[in-house]
Amino acid sequence: MAFYKFSLTSFFLLIHIALLSTFSLAADPTISYDFKLSYITVSPLGVPQKVLAINGQFPGPLVNATTNNNVIIKVYNDLDEDLLMTWPGIQMRRNSWQDGVLGTNCPIPPKWDFNYTFQVKDQIGSFFYFPSLNLQRASGGFGPFIINNRPVIQIPFAQPDGDFTLLIGDWYTRNHTALRADLDSGKDLGMPDGVLINGKGPYRYNTTLVPDGLPYETIKVDPGKTYRFRVHNVGTSTSLNFRIQGHNLLLVETEGYYTVQQNYTSFDIHVGQSSSFLVTMDQNATSDYYIVASARFVNESIWQKVTGVGILHYSNSKGPAAGPLPEAPSDIYNQWSAMNQPKAIRQNTSASGARPNPQGSYHYGSINVTDTYILRSLPPSTIDGKLRATLNGISFVNPATPIRLADLNKVKGSYKLDFPSAPLNRTFHRDTSLINATYKGFIEIILQNNDTRMQSFHMNGYSFFIVGMDWGIWSENSRGSYNKWDAISRSTVEVYPGGWTAVLASLDNAGVWNLRVENLDRWYLGQETYMRIINPEENGETEMAPPNNVLYCGALASKQQDRSHKSGVSIIHGNPNLFFTLLMALCAVFIFS
């Protein structure tokens, strides 16, 4: 019996060692999560509808990491359609295999699972995750992702008394499949039905606009304390103005970089963006206070219902919130004033980020640009009889075989490396055209928005310096207005209709990385491309090999084995190294016990 107990203990110890060695997690701590994606029925705006839940939760659970943690997230697809999860702002250093978009990964079929395994290397900050396919984010599946500083790195403000996450976003009572059908038939999505805050509808601030009985978000606080609010726009297509009645918002961080601290009474958060504020509870609590997220850069008299309202409740509050909401900015017809806010955001160059060296120690303004790309977006147009959105006249077609998988398996014709560096005078068309970017290059990208709507653009695998923003058409003379000293670095940036935004990025992260508009309707219609960034002297040190559990599809579909739940899939499946390690561990128990 003693022999049995000793053997069993040894066996599980060796299994633990085997798991760690297989994932190559080195000395950095590991955190792990199980995500089961399924449908549940909720009524956030009073209309029952199916939403995408994670482990029965809507929105999904927090991923709470610390700099350099290794993260394992096992995703089970219990939907009735393909799934991929993406982690925008998480840079996936050397590891685009975990990025969760169609150019890098085969989708997870229904009833299958997939382990995402990556390191949050040299990062801190506030992010969110979501399903990347076919407008699924419009039905949920999103949740917050926080990367905390290591204890040895001091944050550039006093430790807050608490930390709150607010996921705000426009919302339709039609689910993503209905929205998809509208776009496929050439229709516009139209005005959203409301705005949700953490998956909940608005507090009944107006008896005409808001039906009775809706659940709403309440944030409970104590007087005199200061809290951190991490606010993410997880919506479909609408920019939102965020404000808390009677309270200042001290901006301290945007998508992983500390900012020069500035107070705002309200702040614009565009689709896909994340910002952190410190808010001090310095009011007299004669009543509760409104938390508001309302549609921005639209005709607000018509879009009144597109407003999310929560409640800030002091522990000594003397009554419920009442009266009108705090007013939104009144600069809707003053375009120059509206752009002043994003242009004023500056990087805190003296603060440490993920490492002890100051954020301003990288002197981006003195680096020579190696490549310039001007990406022009226009209103959707008809291509081959279908409504499509374009960049430089190309509406992107996702490859049947993911790009690096095609490279390594010598699949020809999966894509083209011919994305134009500027708009061309030619017929719009659909294609799988990539930017052939230079590894270790320093790229300048001009986002020229000739569409009629506010757009936000995101770059996977990187953050970029937002060096310029203005109205009109960008020209080479526009470089004279660039901020070359303390431009904020982030991964998602707004581009005003009729204007341009210029960003700079150092291309030191090998792989294939998505560059897209975050507005889901335009993204679905083809407004994206990829940067293929390959080290010509690759020796296995600058780009990771495909993981053992890589999924195959397209021209390589015959290589894929069944991974459905019913097939008894385990963590060993697709991982022969782990299988033999465990087998040897089992043998060792009986030999040495």
Coordinates of N, CA, C and O in Angstrom, one line a residue, residues 57-176:
Q57 N -21.4 33.0 -18.9 CA -21.3 34.4 -18.5 C -21.4 35.3 -19.7 O -20.8 35.0 -20.7
F58 N -22.1 36.4 -19.6 CA -22.2 37.4 -20.6 C -22.1 38.8 -19.9 O -23.0 39.1 -19.1
P59 N -21.0 39.5 -20.1 CA -19.8 39.2 -20.9 C -19.0 38.1 -20.3 O -19.3 37.6 -19.2
G60 N -17.8 37.8 -20.9 CA -17.0 36.7 -20.5 C -16.1 37.1 -19.3 O -16.1 38.2 -18.9
P61 N -15.4 36.1 -18.7 CA -14.6 36.3 -17.5 C -13.4 37.1 -17.8 O -12.9 37.2 -18.9
L62 N -12.9 37.7 -16.7 CA -11.6 38.4 -16.7 C -10.4 37.5 -16.9 O -10.3 36.5 -16.2
V63 N -9.5 37.8 -17.8 CA -8.2 37.1 -17.8 C -7.3 38.1 -17.1 O -7.0 39.2 -17.5
N64 N -6.8 37.7 -16.0 CA -6.0 38.5 -15.1 C -4.5 38.0 -15.0 O -4.2 37.1 -14.4
A65 N -3.7 38.7 -15.8 CA -2.3 38.3 -15.9 C -1.3 39.3 -15.3 O -1.7 40.4 -15.0
T66 N -0.1 38.9 -15.2 CA 1.0 39.9 -14.9 C 2.1 39.8 -15.9 O 2.3 38.7 -16.6
T67 N 2.8 40.8 -16.1 CA 3.9 40.9 -17.1 C 4.7 39.6 -17.1 O 5.1 39.1 -16.1
N68 N 4.9 39.1 -18.3 CA 5.7 37.9 -18.6 C 5.0 36.6 -18.2 O 5.6 35.5 -18.4
N69 N 3.8 36.6 -17.7 CA 3.1 35.4 -17.4 C 2.9 34.6 -18.7 O 2.7 35.1 -19.8
N70 N 2.9 33.3 -18.6 CA 2.5 32.4 -19.7 C 1.0 32.1 -19.5 O 0.5 31.9 -18.4
V71 N 0.3 32.2 -20.6 CA -1.2 32.1 -20.5 C -1.6 30.9 -21.3 O -1.2 30.8 -22.5
I72 N -2.5 30.0 -20.8 CA -3.1 28.9 -21.5 C -4.6 29.1 -21.4 O -5.1 29.1 -20.3
I73 N -5.2 29.2 -22.5 CA -6.7 29.3 -22.5 C -7.2 28.2 -23.4 O -7.0 28.2 -24.7
K74 N -7.9 27.3 -22.9 CA -8.5 26.2 -23.6 C -9.9 26.6 -24.0 O -10.8 26.8 -23.2
V75 N -10.2 26.7 -25.3 CA -11.4 27.2 -25.9 C -12.2 26.0 -26.4 O -11.7 25.3 -27.3
Y76 N -13.4 25.8 -25.9 CA -14.3 24.8 -26.4 C -15.4 25.5 -27.2 O -16.1 26.4 -26.7
N77 N -15.6 25.1 -28.4 CA -16.6 25.7 -29.3 C -17.9 24.9 -29.2 O -18.0 23.8 -29.9
D78 N -18.8 25.3 -28.4 CA -20.1 24.7 -28.4 C -21.2 25.5 -29.1 O -22.4 25.5 -28.9
L79 N -20.7 26.3 -30.1 CA -21.6 27.1 -31.0 C -22.0 26.1 -32.2 O -21.5 25.0 -32.3
D80 N -22.8 26.7 -33.1 CA -23.2 25.9 -34.3 C -22.4 26.4 -35.5 O -22.9 26.2 -36.6
E81 N -21.3 27.1 -35.3 CA -20.5 27.6 -36.4 C -19.1 27.7 -36.0 O -18.8 27.6 -34.8
D82 N -18.2 27.9 -36.9 CA -16.8 28.1 -36.7 C -16.5 29.2 -35.7 O -17.3 30.2 -35.6
L83 N -15.3 29.1 -35.0 CA -15.0 30.1 -34.0 C -13.5 30.3 -34.0 O -12.7 29.4 -34.3
L84 N -13.1 31.5 -33.8 CA -11.7 31.9 -33.4 C -11.8 33.0 -32.3 O -12.6 33.9 -32.4
M85 N -10.9 32.9 -31.4 CA -10.8 34.0 -30.4 C -9.5 34.8 -30.6 O -8.4 34.2 -30.9
T86 N -9.6 36.1 -30.6 CA -8.5 37.0 -30.8 C -8.3 37.8 -29.6 O -9.2 38.1 -28.8
W87 N -7.0 38.4 -29.4 CA -6.6 39.0 -28.2 C -5.9 40.3 -28.6 O -4.7 40.5 -28.4
P88 N -6.7 41.3 -29.1 CA -6.1 42.5 -29.6 C -5.3 43.3 -28.6 O -5.7 43.4 -27.4
G89 N -4.1 43.8 -29.0 CA -3.2 44.5 -28.1 C -2.2 43.5 -27.4 O -1.1 44.0 -27.0
I90 N -2.5 42.2 -27.3 CA -1.6 41.3 -26.8 C -0.6 40.9 -28.0 O -1.1 40.4 -29.0
Q91 N 0.6 41.2 -27.8 CA 1.5 41.3 -29.0 C 2.0 39.9 -29.5 O 2.6 39.8 -30.6
M92 N 1.8 38.9 -28.7 CA 2.1 37.5 -29.2 C 3.6 37.5 -29.7 O 3.8 37.0 -30.9
R93 N 4.5 37.9 -29.0 CA 5.9 38.1 -29.5 C 6.3 36.8 -30.2 O 6.3 35.7 -29.6
R94 N 6.7 36.8 -31.4 CA 7.3 35.7 -32.2 C 6.3 34.6 -32.5 O 6.6 33.6 -32.9
N95 N 5.0 34.9 -32.2 CA 4.0 33.8 -32.1 C 2.7 34.1 -32.7 O 1.6 34.1 -32.0
S96 N 2.7 34.5 -34.0 CA 1.4 34.8 -34.6 C 0.5 33.6 -34.7 O -0.7 33.8 -35.1
W97 N 1.0 32.4 -34.4 CA 0.1 31.2 -34.4 C -1.0 31.3 -33.4 O -2.0 30.5 -33.5
Q98 N -0.9 32.2 -32.5 CA -1.9 32.2 -31.4 C -2.9 33.4 -31.6 O -3.7 33.7 -30.7
D99 N -2.8 34.1 -32.7 CA -3.4 35.4 -32.9 C -4.9 35.3 -33.1 O -5.7 36.3 -32.8
G100 N -5.4 34.2 -33.6 CA -6.9 34.0 -33.6 C -7.6 34.8 -34.7 O -8.8 35.2 -34.5
V101 N -7.0 35.0 -35.9 CA -7.7 35.6 -37.0 C -7.5 34.6 -38.2 O -6.5 33.8 -38.2
L102 N -8.3 34.8 -39.3 CA -8.3 33.8 -40.4 C -7.0 33.7 -41.2 O -6.6 32.7 -41.8
G103 N -6.2 34.9 -41.2 CA -5.0 34.8 -41.9 C -3.9 34.1 -41.2 O -2.9 33.7 -41.8
T104 N -4.1 33.8 -39.9 CA -3.0 33.1 -39.2 C -3.5 31.7 -38.6 O -2.7 30.9 -38.3
N105 N -4.8 31.5 -38.5 CA -5.3 30.3 -37.9 C -6.5 29.7 -38.6 O -7.4 30.5 -39.1
C106 N -6.5 28.4 -38.7 CA -7.7 27.7 -39.2 C -8.8 27.8 -38.1 O -8.5 27.8 -36.9
P107 N -10.1 28.0 -38.4 CA -11.1 28.1 -37.4 C -11.3 26.8 -36.6 O -11.0 25.7 -37.1
I108 N -11.8 27.0 -35.4 CA -12.2 25.9 -34.6 C -13.6 25.4 -34.9 O -14.6 26.2 -34.7
P109 N -13.8 24.2 -35.5 CA -15.1 23.8 -35.9 C -16.1 23.6 -34.7 O -15.6 23.5 -33.5
P110 N -17.4 23.6 -34.9 CA -18.3 23.3 -33.8 C -18.0 22.0 -33.1 O -17.6 21.0 -33.8
K111 N -18.0 22.0 -31.8 CA -17.8 20.8 -30.9 C -16.3 20.4 -30.8 O -16.0 19.3 -30.3
W112 N -15.4 21.3 -31.3 CA -14.0 21.1 -31.2 C -13.4 22.0 -30.1 O -14.1 22.9 -29.7
D113 N -12.2 21.8 -29.8 CA -11.5 22.7 -28.8 C -10.1 23.0 -29.3 O -9.6 22.4 -30.2
F114 N -9.6 24.0 -28.7 CA -8.2 24.5 -29.1 C -7.6 25.2 -27.9 O -8.2 26.0 -27.3
N115 N -6.3 24.8 -27.7 CA -5.5 25.5 -26.6 C -4.8 26.7 -27.2 O -3.9 26.5 -28.0
Y116 N -5.1 27.9 -26.7 CA -4.2 29.1 -27.0 C -3.2 29.1 -25.9 O -3.5 29.2 -24.7
T117 N -1.9 29.2 -26.3 CA -0.8 29.2 -25.4 C 0.2 30.3 -25.8 O 0.8 30.2 -26.9
F118 N 0.3 31.3 -25.0 CA 1.2 32.4 -25.3 C 1.7 33.1 -24.1 O 1.3 32.9 -23.0
Q119 N 2.7 34.0 -24.3 CA 3.3 34.7 -23.2 C 3.0 36.2 -23.4 O 3.1 36.7 -24.5
V120 N 2.6 36.9 -22.3 CA 2.4 38.3 -22.3 C 3.7 39.0 -22.0 O 3.9 39.6 -21.0
K121 N 4.6 38.9 -23.0 CA 6.0 39.3 -22.8 C 6.2 40.8 -22.8 O 5.7 41.5 -23.7
D122 N 6.8 41.4 -21.8 CA 7.1 42.8 -21.7 C 5.9 43.7 -21.9 O 6.0 44.7 -22.7
Q123 N 4.7 43.3 -21.4 CA 3.5 44.1 -21.6 C 2.8 44.4 -20.2 O 2.9 43.6 -19.3
I124 N 2.1 45.5 -20.2 CA 1.2 45.8 -19.1 C 0.0 46.5 -19.7 O 0.0 46.8 -20.9
G125 N -1.1 46.6 -19.0 CA -2.2 47.4 -19.4 C -3.6 46.7 -19.5 O -3.8 45.6 -19.0
S126 N -4.5 47.4 -20.2 CA -5.9 47.1 -20.2 C -6.3 46.7 -21.7 O -6.2 47.6 -22.6
F127 N -6.9 45.5 -21.8 CA -7.2 45.0 -23.2 C -8.5 44.3 -23.0 O -9.1 44.1 -22.0
F128 N -9.0 43.7 -24.2 CA -10.1 42.8 -24.1 C -10.0 41.8 -25.2 O -9.2 42.0 -26.2
Y129 N -10.7 40.7 -25.1 CA -10.6 39.6 -26.1 C -12.0 39.5 -26.7 O -13.0 39.9 -26.2
F130 N -12.1 38.8 -27.9 CA -13.4 38.6 -28.5 C -13.3 37.6 -29.6 O -12.2 37.3 -30.1
P131 N -14.5 37.0 -30.1 CA -14.5 36.1 -31.3 C -14.3 36.9 -32.5 O -15.0 38.0 -32.7
S132 N -13.4 36.5 -33.4 CA -13.1 37.4 -34.6 C -13.8 37.1 -35.9 O -13.7 37.8 -36.8
L133 N -14.6 36.0 -35.9 CA -15.3 35.6 -37.2 C -16.7 36.2 -37.3 O -17.5 36.2 -36.4
N134 N -17.0 36.6 -38.5 CA -18.3 36.8 -39.0 C -19.3 37.6 -38.1 O -20.4 37.2 -37.9
L135 N -18.8 38.7 -37.6 CA -19.6 39.6 -36.7 C -20.0 39.0 -35.4 O -20.9 39.5 -34.7
Q136 N -19.3 37.9 -35.0 CA -19.8 37.2 -33.7 C -19.7 38.2 -32.5 O -20.5 38.0 -31.6
R137 N -18.7 39.1 -32.6 CA -18.6 40.0 -31.4 C -19.9 40.8 -31.2 O -20.2 41.3 -30.1
A138 N -20.7 41.0 -32.3 CA -21.9 41.8 -32.2 C -22.9 41.0 -31.3 O -23.9 41.6 -30.9
S139 N -22.7 39.7 -31.0 CA -23.5 38.9 -30.2 C -22.9 38.6 -28.8 O -23.4 37.8 -28.1
G140 N -21.7 39.1 -28.6 CA -21.0 38.8 -27.3 C -19.7 38.1 -27.5 O -19.0 38.3 -28.5
G141 N -19.4 37.2 -26.5 CA -18.1 36.5 -26.5 C -16.9 37.3 -26.2 O -15.8 36.8 -26.3
F142 N -17.1 38.5 -25.7 CA -16.0 39.4 -25.4 C -15.8 39.4 -23.8 O -16.8 39.1 -23.1
G143 N -14.6 39.8 -23.4 CA -14.3 39.9 -22.0 C -13.0 40.7 -21.8 O -12.3 40.9 -22.7
P144 N -12.8 41.1 -20.5 CA -11.6 41.9 -20.3 C -10.3 41.1 -20.1 O -10.3 40.0 -19.7
F145 N -9.2 41.7 -20.4 CA -7.9 41.1 -20.3 C -6.9 42.1 -19.7 O -6.7 43.2 -20.3
I146 N -6.5 41.9 -18.5 CA -5.6 42.9 -17.7 C -4.2 42.2 -17.6 O -4.1 41.1 -17.3
I147 N -3.2 43.0 -17.9 CA -1.8 42.6 -17.6 C -1.3 43.6 -16.5 O -1.1 44.8 -16.8
N148 N -1.1 43.1 -15.3 CA -0.6 43.9 -14.2 C 0.9 44.1 -14.2 O 1.6 43.2 -14.8
N149 N 1.4 45.2 -13.7 CA 2.8 45.4 -13.5 C 3.3 44.3 -12.5 O 2.7 43.9 -11.6
R150 N 4.6 43.9 -12.8 CA 5.3 43.1 -11.8 C 5.5 44.0 -10.5 O 5.6 45.2 -10.6
P151 N 5.5 43.4 -9.3 CA 5.7 44.2 -8.1 C 7.0 45.0 -8.1 O 7.0 46.1 -7.4
V152 N 8.0 44.6 -8.8 CA 9.2 45.4 -8.8 C 9.2 46.6 -9.7 O 10.1 47.5 -9.6
I153 N 8.1 46.8 -10.4 CA 8.0 48.0 -11.3 C 6.9 48.9 -10.7 O 5.7 48.5 -10.6
Q154 N 7.3 50.1 -10.3 CA 6.3 51.0 -9.7 C 5.4 51.6 -10.7 O 5.8 52.0 -11.8
I155 N 4.1 51.7 -10.4 CA 3.2 52.3 -11.3 C 3.2 53.9 -11.1 O 3.6 54.3 -10.0
P156 N 2.9 54.7 -12.1 CA 3.1 56.1 -12.0 C 2.0 56.9 -11.3 O 1.7 58.0 -11.6
F157 N 1.3 56.2 -10.3 CA 0.3 56.9 -9.5 C 0.1 56.0 -8.3 O 0.5 54.9 -8.2
A158 N -0.5 56.6 -7.3 CA -0.8 55.9 -6.0 C -1.7 54.6 -6.3 O -2.5 54.7 -7.2
Q159 N -1.4 53.6 -5.6 CA -2.2 52.4 -5.8 C -3.7 52.7 -5.6 O -4.1 53.2 -4.5
P160 N -4.6 52.4 -6.6 CA -6.0 52.8 -6.4 C -6.6 51.9 -5.3 O -6.1 50.8 -5.0
D161 N -7.8 52.4 -4.8 CA -8.5 51.7 -3.8 C -9.3 50.5 -4.3 O -9.9 49.7 -3.6
G162 N -9.5 50.5 -5.6 CA -10.2 49.4 -6.3 C -10.1 49.5 -7.8 O -9.5 50.5 -8.3
D163 N -10.5 48.5 -8.5 CA -10.3 48.4 -9.9 C -11.6 47.9 -10.6 O -12.1 46.9 -10.2
F164 N -12.2 48.7 -11.5 CA -13.4 48.4 -12.1 C -13.2 48.3 -13.6 O -12.5 49.1 -14.2
T165 N -13.9 47.3 -14.3 CA -13.9 47.2 -15.7 C -15.2 47.5 -16.3 O -16.3 47.0 -15.8
L166 N -15.3 48.4 -17.3 CA -16.6 48.7 -17.9 C -16.4 48.3 -19.4 O -15.6 48.9 -20.1
L167 N -17.2 47.4 -19.9 CA -17.3 47.0 -21.3 C -18.5 47.7 -21.9 O -19.6 47.4 -21.6
I168 N -18.2 48.7 -22.7 CA -19.3 49.5 -23.3 C -19.4 49.2 -24.8 O -18.3 49.0 -25.4
G169 N -20.6 49.3 -25.3 CA -20.6 49.1 -26.8 C -22.1 49.2 -27.3 O -23.0 48.9 -26.6
D170 N -22.2 49.7 -28.5 CA -23.5 49.7 -29.2 C -24.0 48.3 -29.3 O -23.3 47.3 -29.3
W171 N -25.4 48.1 -29.4 CA -26.0 46.8 -29.3 C -27.2 46.8 -30.2 O -28.0 47.7 -30.2
Y172 N -27.3 45.6 -30.9 CA -28.5 45.4 -31.7 C -29.3 44.2 -31.1 O -28.7 43.3 -30.5
T173 N -30.6 44.3 -31.2 CA -31.5 43.2 -30.7 C -31.5 42.1 -31.7 O -32.0 41.0 -31.4
R174 N -31.0 42.3 -32.9 CA -30.8 41.3 -33.9 C -29.4 40.7 -33.6 O -28.5 41.4 -33.4
N175 N -29.3 39.4 -33.7 CA -28.0 38.8 -33.4 C -27.1 38.8 -34.6 O -27.5 39.3 -35.7
H176 N -25.9 38.3 -34.5 CA -24.9 38.5 -35.5 C -25.2 37.8 -36.8 O -24.8 38.3 -37.9

